[in-house]
mmCIF file of C-alpha atoms and ligand atoms in Angstrom:
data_model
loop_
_atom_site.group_PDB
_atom_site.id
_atom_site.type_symbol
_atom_site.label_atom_id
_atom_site.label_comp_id
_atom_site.label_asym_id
_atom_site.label_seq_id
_atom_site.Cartn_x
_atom_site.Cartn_y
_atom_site.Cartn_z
ATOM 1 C CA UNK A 39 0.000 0.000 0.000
ATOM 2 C CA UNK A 40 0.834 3.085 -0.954
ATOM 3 C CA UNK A 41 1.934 5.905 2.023
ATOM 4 C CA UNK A 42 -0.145 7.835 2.990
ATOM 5 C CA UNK A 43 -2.905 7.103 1.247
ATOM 6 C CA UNK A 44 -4.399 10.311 2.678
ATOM 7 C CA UNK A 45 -2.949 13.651 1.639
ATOM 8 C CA UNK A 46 -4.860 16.992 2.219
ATOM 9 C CA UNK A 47 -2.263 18.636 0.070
ATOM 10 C CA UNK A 48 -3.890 17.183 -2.687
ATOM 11 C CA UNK A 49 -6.427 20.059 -2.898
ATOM 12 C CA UNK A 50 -3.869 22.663 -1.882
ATOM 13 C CA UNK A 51 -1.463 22.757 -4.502
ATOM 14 C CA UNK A 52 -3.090 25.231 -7.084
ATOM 15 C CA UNK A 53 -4.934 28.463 -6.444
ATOM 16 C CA UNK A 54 -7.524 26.948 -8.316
ATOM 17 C CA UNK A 55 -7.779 24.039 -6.601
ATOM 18 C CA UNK A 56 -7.659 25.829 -3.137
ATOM 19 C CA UNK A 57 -10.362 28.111 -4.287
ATOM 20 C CA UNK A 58 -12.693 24.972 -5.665
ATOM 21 C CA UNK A 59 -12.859 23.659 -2.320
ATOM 22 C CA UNK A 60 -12.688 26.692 -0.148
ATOM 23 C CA UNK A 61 -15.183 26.520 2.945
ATOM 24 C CA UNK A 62 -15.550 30.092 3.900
ATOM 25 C CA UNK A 63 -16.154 33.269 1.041
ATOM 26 C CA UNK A 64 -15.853 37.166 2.056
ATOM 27 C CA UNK A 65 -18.618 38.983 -0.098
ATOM 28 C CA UNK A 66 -18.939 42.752 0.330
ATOM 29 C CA UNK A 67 -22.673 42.050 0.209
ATOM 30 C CA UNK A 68 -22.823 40.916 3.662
ATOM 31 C CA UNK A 69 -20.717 44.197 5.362
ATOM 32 C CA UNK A 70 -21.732 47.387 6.972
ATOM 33 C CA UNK A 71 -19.474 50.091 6.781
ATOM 34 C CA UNK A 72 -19.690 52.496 10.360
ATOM 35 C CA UNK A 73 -19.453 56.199 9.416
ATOM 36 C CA UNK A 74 -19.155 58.991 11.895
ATOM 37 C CA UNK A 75 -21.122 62.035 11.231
ATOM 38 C CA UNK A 76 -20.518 65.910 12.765
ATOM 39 C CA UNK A 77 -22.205 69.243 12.058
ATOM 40 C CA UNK A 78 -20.726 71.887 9.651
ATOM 41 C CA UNK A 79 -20.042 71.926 5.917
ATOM 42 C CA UNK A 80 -17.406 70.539 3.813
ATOM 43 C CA UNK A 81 -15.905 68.890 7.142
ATOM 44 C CA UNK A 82 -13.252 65.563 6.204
ATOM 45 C CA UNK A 83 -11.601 65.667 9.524
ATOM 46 C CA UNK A 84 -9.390 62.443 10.249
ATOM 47 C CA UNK A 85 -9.243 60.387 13.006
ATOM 48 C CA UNK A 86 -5.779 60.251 14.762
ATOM 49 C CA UNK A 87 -6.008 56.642 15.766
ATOM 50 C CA UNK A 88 -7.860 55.313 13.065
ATOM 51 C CA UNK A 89 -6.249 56.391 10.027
ATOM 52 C CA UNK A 90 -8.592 56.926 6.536
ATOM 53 C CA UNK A 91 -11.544 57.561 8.504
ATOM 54 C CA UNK A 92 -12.916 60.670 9.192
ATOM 55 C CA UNK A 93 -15.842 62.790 10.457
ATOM 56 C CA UNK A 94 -17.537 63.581 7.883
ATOM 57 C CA UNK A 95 -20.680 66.695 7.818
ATOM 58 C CA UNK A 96 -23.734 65.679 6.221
ATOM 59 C CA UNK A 97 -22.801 66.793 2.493
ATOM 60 C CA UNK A 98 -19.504 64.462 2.053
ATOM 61 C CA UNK A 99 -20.681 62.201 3.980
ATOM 62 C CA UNK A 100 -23.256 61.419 0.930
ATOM 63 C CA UNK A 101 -20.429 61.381 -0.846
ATOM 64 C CA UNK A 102 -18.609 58.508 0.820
ATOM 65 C CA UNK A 103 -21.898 56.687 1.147
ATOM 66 C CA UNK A 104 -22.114 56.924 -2.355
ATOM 67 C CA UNK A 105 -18.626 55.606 -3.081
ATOM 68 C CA UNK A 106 -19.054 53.149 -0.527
ATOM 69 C CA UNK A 107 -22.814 51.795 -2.418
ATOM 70 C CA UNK A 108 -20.412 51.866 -5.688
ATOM 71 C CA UNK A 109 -18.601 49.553 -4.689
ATOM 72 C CA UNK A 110 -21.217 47.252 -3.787
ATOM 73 C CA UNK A 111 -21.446 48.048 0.094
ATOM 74 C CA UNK A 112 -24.882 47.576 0.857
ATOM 75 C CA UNK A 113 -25.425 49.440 4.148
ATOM 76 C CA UNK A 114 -23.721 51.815 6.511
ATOM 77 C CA UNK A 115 -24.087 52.565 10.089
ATOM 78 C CA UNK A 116 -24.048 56.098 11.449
ATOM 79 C CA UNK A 117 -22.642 57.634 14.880
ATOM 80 C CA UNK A 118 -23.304 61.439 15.075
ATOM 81 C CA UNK A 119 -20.926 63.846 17.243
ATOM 82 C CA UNK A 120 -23.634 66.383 18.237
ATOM 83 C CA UNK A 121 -23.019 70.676 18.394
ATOM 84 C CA UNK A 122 -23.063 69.553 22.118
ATOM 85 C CA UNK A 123 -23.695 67.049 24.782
ATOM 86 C CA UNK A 124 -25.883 67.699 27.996
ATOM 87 C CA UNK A 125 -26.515 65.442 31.131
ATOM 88 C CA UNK A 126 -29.896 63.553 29.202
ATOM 89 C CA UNK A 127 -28.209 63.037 26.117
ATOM 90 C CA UNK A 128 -31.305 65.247 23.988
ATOM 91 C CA UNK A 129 -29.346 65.132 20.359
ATOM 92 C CA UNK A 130 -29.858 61.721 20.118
ATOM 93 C CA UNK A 131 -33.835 62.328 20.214
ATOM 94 C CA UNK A 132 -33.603 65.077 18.453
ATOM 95 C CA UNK A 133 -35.816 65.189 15.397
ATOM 96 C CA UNK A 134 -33.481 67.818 14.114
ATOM 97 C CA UNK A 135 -29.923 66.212 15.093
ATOM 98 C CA UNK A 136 -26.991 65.522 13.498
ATOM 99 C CA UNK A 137 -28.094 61.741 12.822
ATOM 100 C CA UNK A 138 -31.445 62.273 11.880
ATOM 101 C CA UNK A 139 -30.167 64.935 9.528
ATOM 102 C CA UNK A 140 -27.504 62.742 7.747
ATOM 103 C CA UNK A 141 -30.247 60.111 7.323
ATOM 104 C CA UNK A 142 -32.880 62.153 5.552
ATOM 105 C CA UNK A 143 -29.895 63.443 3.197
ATOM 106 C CA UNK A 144 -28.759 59.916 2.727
ATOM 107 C CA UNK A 145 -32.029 57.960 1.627
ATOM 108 C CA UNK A 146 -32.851 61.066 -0.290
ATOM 109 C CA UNK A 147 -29.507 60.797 -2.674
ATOM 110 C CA UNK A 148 -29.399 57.540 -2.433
ATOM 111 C CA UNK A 149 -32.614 55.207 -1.491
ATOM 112 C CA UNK A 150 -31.412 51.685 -2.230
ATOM 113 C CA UNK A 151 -28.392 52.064 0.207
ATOM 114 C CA UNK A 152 -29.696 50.387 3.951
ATOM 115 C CA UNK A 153 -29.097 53.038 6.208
ATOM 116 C CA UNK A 154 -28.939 51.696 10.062
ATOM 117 C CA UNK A 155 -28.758 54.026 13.169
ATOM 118 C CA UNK A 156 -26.650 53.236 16.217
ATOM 119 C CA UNK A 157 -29.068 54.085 18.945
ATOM 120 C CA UNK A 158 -26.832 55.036 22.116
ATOM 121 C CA UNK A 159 -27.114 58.049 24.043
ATOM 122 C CA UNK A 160 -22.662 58.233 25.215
ATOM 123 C CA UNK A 161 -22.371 60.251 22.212
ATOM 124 C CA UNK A 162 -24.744 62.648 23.174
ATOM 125 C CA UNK A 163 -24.582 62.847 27.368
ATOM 126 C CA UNK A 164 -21.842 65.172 28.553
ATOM 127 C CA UNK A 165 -20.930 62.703 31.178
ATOM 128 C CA UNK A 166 -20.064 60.293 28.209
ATOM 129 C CA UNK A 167 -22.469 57.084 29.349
ATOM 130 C CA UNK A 168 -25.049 55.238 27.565
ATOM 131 C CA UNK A 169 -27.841 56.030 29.948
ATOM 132 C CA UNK A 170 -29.240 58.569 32.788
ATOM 133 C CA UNK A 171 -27.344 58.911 35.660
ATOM 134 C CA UNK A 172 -29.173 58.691 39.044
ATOM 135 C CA UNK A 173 -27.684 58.577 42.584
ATOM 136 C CA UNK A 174 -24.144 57.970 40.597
ATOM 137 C CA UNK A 175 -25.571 54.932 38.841
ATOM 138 C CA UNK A 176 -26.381 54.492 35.197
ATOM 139 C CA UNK A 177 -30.302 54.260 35.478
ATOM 140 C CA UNK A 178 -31.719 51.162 33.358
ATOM 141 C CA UNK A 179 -35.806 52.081 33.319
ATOM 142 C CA UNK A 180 -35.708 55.874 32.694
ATOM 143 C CA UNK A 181 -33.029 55.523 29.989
ATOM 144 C CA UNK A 182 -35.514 53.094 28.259
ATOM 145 C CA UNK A 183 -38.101 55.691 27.011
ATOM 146 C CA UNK A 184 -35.064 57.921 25.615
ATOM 147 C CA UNK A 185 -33.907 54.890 23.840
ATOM 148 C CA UNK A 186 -37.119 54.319 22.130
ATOM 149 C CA UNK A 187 -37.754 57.874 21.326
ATOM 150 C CA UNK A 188 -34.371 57.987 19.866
ATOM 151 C CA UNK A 189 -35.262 54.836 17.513
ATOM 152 C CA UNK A 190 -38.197 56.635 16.644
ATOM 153 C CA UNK A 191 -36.755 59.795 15.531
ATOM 154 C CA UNK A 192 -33.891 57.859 13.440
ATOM 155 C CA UNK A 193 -36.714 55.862 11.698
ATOM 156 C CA UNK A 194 -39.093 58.806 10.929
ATOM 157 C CA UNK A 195 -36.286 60.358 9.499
ATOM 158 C CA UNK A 196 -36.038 57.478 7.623
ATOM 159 C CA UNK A 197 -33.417 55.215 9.001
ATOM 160 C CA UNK A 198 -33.721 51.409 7.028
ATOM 161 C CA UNK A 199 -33.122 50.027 10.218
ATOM 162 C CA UNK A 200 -32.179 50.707 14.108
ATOM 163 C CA UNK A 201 -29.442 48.999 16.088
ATOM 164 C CA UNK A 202 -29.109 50.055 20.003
ATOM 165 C CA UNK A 203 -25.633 49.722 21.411
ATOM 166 C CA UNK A 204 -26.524 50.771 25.267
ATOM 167 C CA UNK A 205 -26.870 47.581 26.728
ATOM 168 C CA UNK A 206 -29.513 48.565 29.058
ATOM 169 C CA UNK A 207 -31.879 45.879 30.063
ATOM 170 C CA UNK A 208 -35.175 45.804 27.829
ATOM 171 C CA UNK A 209 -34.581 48.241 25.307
ATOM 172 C CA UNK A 210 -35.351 45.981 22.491
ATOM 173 C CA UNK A 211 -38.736 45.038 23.886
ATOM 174 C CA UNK A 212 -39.224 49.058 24.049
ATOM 175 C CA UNK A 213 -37.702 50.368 21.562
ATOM 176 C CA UNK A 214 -40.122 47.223 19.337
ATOM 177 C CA UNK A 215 -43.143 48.999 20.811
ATOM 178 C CA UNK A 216 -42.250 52.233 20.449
ATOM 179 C CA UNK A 217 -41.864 51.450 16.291
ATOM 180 C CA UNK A 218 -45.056 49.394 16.421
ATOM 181 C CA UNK A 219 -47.235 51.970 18.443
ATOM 182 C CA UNK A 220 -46.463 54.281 15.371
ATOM 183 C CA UNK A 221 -46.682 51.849 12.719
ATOM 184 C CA UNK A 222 -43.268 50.921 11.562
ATOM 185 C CA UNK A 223 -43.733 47.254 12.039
ATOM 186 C CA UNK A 224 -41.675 46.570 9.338
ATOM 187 C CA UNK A 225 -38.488 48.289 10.652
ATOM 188 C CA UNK A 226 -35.908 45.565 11.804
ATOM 189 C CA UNK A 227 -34.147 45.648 15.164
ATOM 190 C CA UNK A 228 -30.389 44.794 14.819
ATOM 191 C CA UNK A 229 -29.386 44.452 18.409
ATOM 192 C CA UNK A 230 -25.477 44.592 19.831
ATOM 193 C CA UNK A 231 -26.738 41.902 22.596
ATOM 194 C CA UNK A 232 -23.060 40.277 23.092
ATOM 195 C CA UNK A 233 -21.581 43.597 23.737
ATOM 196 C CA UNK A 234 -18.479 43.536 26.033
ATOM 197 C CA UNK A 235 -17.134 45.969 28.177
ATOM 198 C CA UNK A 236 -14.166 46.232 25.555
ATOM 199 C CA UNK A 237 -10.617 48.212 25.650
ATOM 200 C CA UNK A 238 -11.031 47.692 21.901
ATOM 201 C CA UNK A 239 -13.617 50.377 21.286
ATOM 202 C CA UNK A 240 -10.527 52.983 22.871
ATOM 203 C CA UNK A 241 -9.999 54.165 19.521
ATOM 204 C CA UNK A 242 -13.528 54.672 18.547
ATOM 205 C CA UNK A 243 -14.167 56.846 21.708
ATOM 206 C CA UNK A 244 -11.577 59.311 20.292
ATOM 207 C CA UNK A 245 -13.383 59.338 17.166
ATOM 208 C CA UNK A 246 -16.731 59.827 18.772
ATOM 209 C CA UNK A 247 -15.256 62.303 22.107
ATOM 210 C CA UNK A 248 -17.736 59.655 23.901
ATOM 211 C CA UNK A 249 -15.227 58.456 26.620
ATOM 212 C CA UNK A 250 -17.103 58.097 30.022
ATOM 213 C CA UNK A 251 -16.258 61.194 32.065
ATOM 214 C CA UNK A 252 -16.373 59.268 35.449
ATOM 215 C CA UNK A 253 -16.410 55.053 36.012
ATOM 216 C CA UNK A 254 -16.086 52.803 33.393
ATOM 217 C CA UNK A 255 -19.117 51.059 31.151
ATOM 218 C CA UNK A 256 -18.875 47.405 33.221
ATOM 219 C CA UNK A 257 -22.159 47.872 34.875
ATOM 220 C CA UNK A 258 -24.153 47.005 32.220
ATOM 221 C CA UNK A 259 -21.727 45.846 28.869
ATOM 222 C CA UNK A 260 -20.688 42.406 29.306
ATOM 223 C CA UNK A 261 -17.975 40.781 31.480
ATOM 224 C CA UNK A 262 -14.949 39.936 28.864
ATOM 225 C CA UNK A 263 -14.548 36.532 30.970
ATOM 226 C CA UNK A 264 -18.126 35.336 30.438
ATOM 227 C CA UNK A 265 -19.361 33.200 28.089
ATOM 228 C CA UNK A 266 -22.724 31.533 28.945
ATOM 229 C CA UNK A 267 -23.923 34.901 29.689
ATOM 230 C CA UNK A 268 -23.772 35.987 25.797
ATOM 231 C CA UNK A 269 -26.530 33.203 25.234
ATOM 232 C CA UNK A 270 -28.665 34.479 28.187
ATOM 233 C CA UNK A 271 -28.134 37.892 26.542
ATOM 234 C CA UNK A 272 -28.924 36.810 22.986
ATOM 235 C CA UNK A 273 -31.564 34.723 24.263
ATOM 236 C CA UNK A 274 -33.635 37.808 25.979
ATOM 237 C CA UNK A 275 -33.307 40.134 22.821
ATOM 238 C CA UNK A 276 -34.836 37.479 20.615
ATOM 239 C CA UNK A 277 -37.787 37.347 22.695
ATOM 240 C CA UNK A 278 -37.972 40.900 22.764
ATOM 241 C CA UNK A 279 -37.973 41.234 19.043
ATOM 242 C CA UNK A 280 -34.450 41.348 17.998
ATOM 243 C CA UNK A 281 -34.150 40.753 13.774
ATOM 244 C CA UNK A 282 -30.493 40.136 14.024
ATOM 245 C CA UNK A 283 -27.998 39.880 16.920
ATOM 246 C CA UNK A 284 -24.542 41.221 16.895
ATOM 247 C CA UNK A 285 -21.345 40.180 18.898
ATOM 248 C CA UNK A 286 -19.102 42.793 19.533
ATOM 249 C CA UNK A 287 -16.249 43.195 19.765
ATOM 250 C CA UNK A 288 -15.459 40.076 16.737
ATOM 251 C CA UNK A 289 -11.821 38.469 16.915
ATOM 252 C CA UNK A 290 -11.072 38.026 20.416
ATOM 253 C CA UNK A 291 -14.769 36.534 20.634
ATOM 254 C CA UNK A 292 -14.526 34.158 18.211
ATOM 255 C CA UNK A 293 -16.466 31.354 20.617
ATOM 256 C CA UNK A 294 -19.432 33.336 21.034
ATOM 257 C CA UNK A 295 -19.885 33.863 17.390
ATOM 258 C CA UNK A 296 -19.591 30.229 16.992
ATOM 259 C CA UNK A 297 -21.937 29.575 20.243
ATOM 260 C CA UNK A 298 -24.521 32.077 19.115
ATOM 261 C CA UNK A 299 -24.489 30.144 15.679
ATOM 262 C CA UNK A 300 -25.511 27.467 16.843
ATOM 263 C CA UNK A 301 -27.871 28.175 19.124
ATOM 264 C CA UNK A 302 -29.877 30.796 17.012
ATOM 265 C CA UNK A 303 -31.828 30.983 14.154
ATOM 266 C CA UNK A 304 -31.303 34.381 13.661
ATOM 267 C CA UNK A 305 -28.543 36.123 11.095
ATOM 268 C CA UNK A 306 -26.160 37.319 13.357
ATOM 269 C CA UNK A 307 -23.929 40.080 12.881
ATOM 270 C CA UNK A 308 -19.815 40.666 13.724
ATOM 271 C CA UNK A 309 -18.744 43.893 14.721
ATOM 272 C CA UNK A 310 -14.717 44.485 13.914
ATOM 273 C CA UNK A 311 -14.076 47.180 16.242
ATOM 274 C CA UNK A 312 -12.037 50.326 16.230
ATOM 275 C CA UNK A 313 -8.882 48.590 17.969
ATOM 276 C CA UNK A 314 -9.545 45.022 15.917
ATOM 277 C CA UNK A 315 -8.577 47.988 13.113
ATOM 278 C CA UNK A 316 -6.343 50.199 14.582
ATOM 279 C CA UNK A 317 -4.112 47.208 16.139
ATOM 280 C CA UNK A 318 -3.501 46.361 12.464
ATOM 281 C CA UNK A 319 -3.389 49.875 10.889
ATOM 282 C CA UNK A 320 -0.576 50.574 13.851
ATOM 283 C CA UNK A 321 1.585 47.317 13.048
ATOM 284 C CA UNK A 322 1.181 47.759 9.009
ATOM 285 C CA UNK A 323 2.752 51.302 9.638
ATOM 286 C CA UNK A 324 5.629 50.079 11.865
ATOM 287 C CA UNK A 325 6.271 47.146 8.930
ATOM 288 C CA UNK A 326 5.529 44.291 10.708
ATOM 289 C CA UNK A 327 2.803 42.919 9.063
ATOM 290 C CA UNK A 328 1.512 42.070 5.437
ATOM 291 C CA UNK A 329 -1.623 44.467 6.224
ATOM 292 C CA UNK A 330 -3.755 43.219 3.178
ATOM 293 C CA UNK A 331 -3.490 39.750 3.946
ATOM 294 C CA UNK A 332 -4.121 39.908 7.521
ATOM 295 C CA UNK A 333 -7.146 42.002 6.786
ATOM 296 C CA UNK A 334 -8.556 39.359 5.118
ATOM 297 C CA UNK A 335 -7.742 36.691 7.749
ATOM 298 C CA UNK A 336 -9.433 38.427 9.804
ATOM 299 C CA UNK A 337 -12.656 38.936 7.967
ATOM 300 C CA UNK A 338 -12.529 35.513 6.806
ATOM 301 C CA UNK A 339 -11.961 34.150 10.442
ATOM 302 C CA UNK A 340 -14.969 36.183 11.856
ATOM 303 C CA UNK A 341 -17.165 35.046 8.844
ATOM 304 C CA UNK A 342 -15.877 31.099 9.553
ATOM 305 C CA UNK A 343 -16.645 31.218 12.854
ATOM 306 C CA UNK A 344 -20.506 31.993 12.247
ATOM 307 C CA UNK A 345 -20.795 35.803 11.230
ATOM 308 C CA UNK A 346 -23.369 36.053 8.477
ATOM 309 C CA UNK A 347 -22.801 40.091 8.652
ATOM 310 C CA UNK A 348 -19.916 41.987 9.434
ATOM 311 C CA UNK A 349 -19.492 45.400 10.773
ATOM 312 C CA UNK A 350 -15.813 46.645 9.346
ATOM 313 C CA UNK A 351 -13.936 49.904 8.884
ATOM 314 C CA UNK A 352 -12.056 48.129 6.025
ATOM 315 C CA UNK A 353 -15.757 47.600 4.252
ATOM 316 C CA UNK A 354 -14.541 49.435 1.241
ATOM 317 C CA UNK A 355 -10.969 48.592 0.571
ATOM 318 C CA UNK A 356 -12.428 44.551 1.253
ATOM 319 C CA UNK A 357 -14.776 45.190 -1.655
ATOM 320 C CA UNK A 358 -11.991 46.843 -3.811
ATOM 321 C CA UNK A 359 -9.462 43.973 -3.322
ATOM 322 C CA UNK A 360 -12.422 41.554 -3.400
ATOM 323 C CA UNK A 361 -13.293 43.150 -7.288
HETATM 324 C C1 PBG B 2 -21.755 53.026 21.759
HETATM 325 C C2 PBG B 2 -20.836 52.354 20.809
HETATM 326 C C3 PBG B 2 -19.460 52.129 20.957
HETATM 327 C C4 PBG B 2 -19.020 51.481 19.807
HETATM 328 C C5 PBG B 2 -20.124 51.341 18.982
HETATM 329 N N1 PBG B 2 -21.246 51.859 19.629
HETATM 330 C C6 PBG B 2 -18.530 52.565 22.007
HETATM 331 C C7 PBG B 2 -18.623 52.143 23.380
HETATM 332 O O1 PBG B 2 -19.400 51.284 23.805
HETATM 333 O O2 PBG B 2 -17.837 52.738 24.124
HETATM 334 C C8 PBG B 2 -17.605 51.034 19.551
HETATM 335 C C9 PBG B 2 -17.273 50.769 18.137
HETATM 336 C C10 PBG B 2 -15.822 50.637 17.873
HETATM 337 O O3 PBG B 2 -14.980 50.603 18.792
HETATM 338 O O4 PBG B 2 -15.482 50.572 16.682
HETATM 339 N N2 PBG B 2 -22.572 53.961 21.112
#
């Protein structure tokens, strides 16, 4: 007999081969690309830590989310940074803020693109956290119905659908209601339910000024070390409503994504954070790295491990090298 008679290489040794039998494929089809929006005109303003993106004011930011539906992108997420933050958080409810605004010029220029809303308040409170502060703690109940209003406003200014990032118990159940109560029945919920109290969303928290002024954000995102507690989490925003789930951050949570696979039916989303990006921009500058190759890893490694969507600052130089 013949040794081995079992040789993987067999299917490895051409590019063509190794395509033909390849398990996992990136599409740009399946990736949102998170843009930050801030008032003004004519505004490009670059983020330090994450280099090639930028705060963009309404008018160019149609003009990336045009370049980005080009390319075959087919949604973005927004973050405003508001004229100001106050201690309830108001521009994020504000039928007239910086969000809402970029959404109604959006859909107007360009209607097929799916425009989602991250529906947080940290952006918008000057104290920097995702809820109402009461007696020095980050109030769950009263933050709901500012949540929901928030939703509200991002969908009646036309918003494809909303995604809330605050991690406050119930808000998908409320901010469902809310949506229904007015009619939009049809607007999905995509809900960051694995979200972990991160040191990968530093760089992001430059980009958005939205660094808690006081504390930290562990009293209600998710302890890094816990993993049973991501179903429990999951599990609670499907009953509420939830259309698609999201873990965040992606790489160093590989498990859950897996986990949540196969325990839900639901698509579930991937977000590649601002430090999953700026780790790699940082090491690609010093030379250590091949950055375009471990780009794709990446992707590919957060789409094998269950990710039918992925959230990704690199969404429009994947579709360029993807053709
Ligand atoms: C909260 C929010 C955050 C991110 C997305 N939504 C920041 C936070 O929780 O501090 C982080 C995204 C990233 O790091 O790329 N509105």
């Amino acid at each position: 007999m013949p040794f081995p008679i079992h040789r993987p290489r067999r299917l490895r040794r051409t590019e063509a081969l190794r395509g033909f039998v390849r398990e996992t494929r990136l599409s740009a089809r399946s990736l949102i690309y998170p843009l930050f929006v801030c008032p003004g005109s004519q505004v490009k303003s670059e983020i330090k830590s994450m280099p090639g993106n930028y705060r963009w004011s309404v008018d160019l930011l149609v003009e990336e989310c045009r370049a980005a539906y080009d390319l075959g992108i087919p949604a973005v997420i927004l973050f405003g940074i508001p004229e100001s933050k106050d201690e309830t958080g108001t521009g994020a409810y504000d039928p007239e803020g910086i969000v809402q605004r970029a959404v109604r010029a959006v859909k107007k220029a360009l209607p097929d693109l799916i425009v989602i809303c991250d529906v947080c308040l940290d952006e918008y409170t000057s104290h920097g956290h995702c809820g109402l502060i009461k007696n020095g703690e980050i109030d769950n109940d009263s933050t709901l119905r500012l949540l929901a209003q928030t939703a509200l406003t991002q969908v009646e200014a036309g918003a494809d659908i909303v995604a809330p990032s605050d991690m406050m118990d119930g808000r998908v159940g409320e901010i469902r209601d809310e949506l229904d109560a007015h009619g939009h029945t049809q607007i999905p919920i995509l809900a960051y339910s694995a979200k972990y109290a991160s040191a990968f969303y530093g760089p992001f928290r430059e980009a958005a000024d939205s660094a808690p002024k006081f504390g930290d954000r562990k009293s209600y995102q998710m302890d890094p070390a816990n993993q049973r507690e991501a179903m429990r989490e999951i599990a609670l925003d499907v009953e509420e409503g939830a259309d698609i789930i999201m873990v965040k951050p992606a790489l160093p949570y590989l498990d859950i994504i897996t986990l949540a696979r196969q325990e839900f039916d639901v698509p579930i989303a991937a977000y590649q954070v601002s430090g999953e990006f700026s780790l790699i921009e940082a090491a690609a500058r010093l030379g250590w790295i091949d950055r375009e190759r471990m780009i794709m890893e990446s992707l590919t490694s957060i789409r094998r491990a269950g990710a039918d969507i992925i959230l990704t600052y690199y969404a429009k130089e994947v579709a360029r090298l993807l053709g």
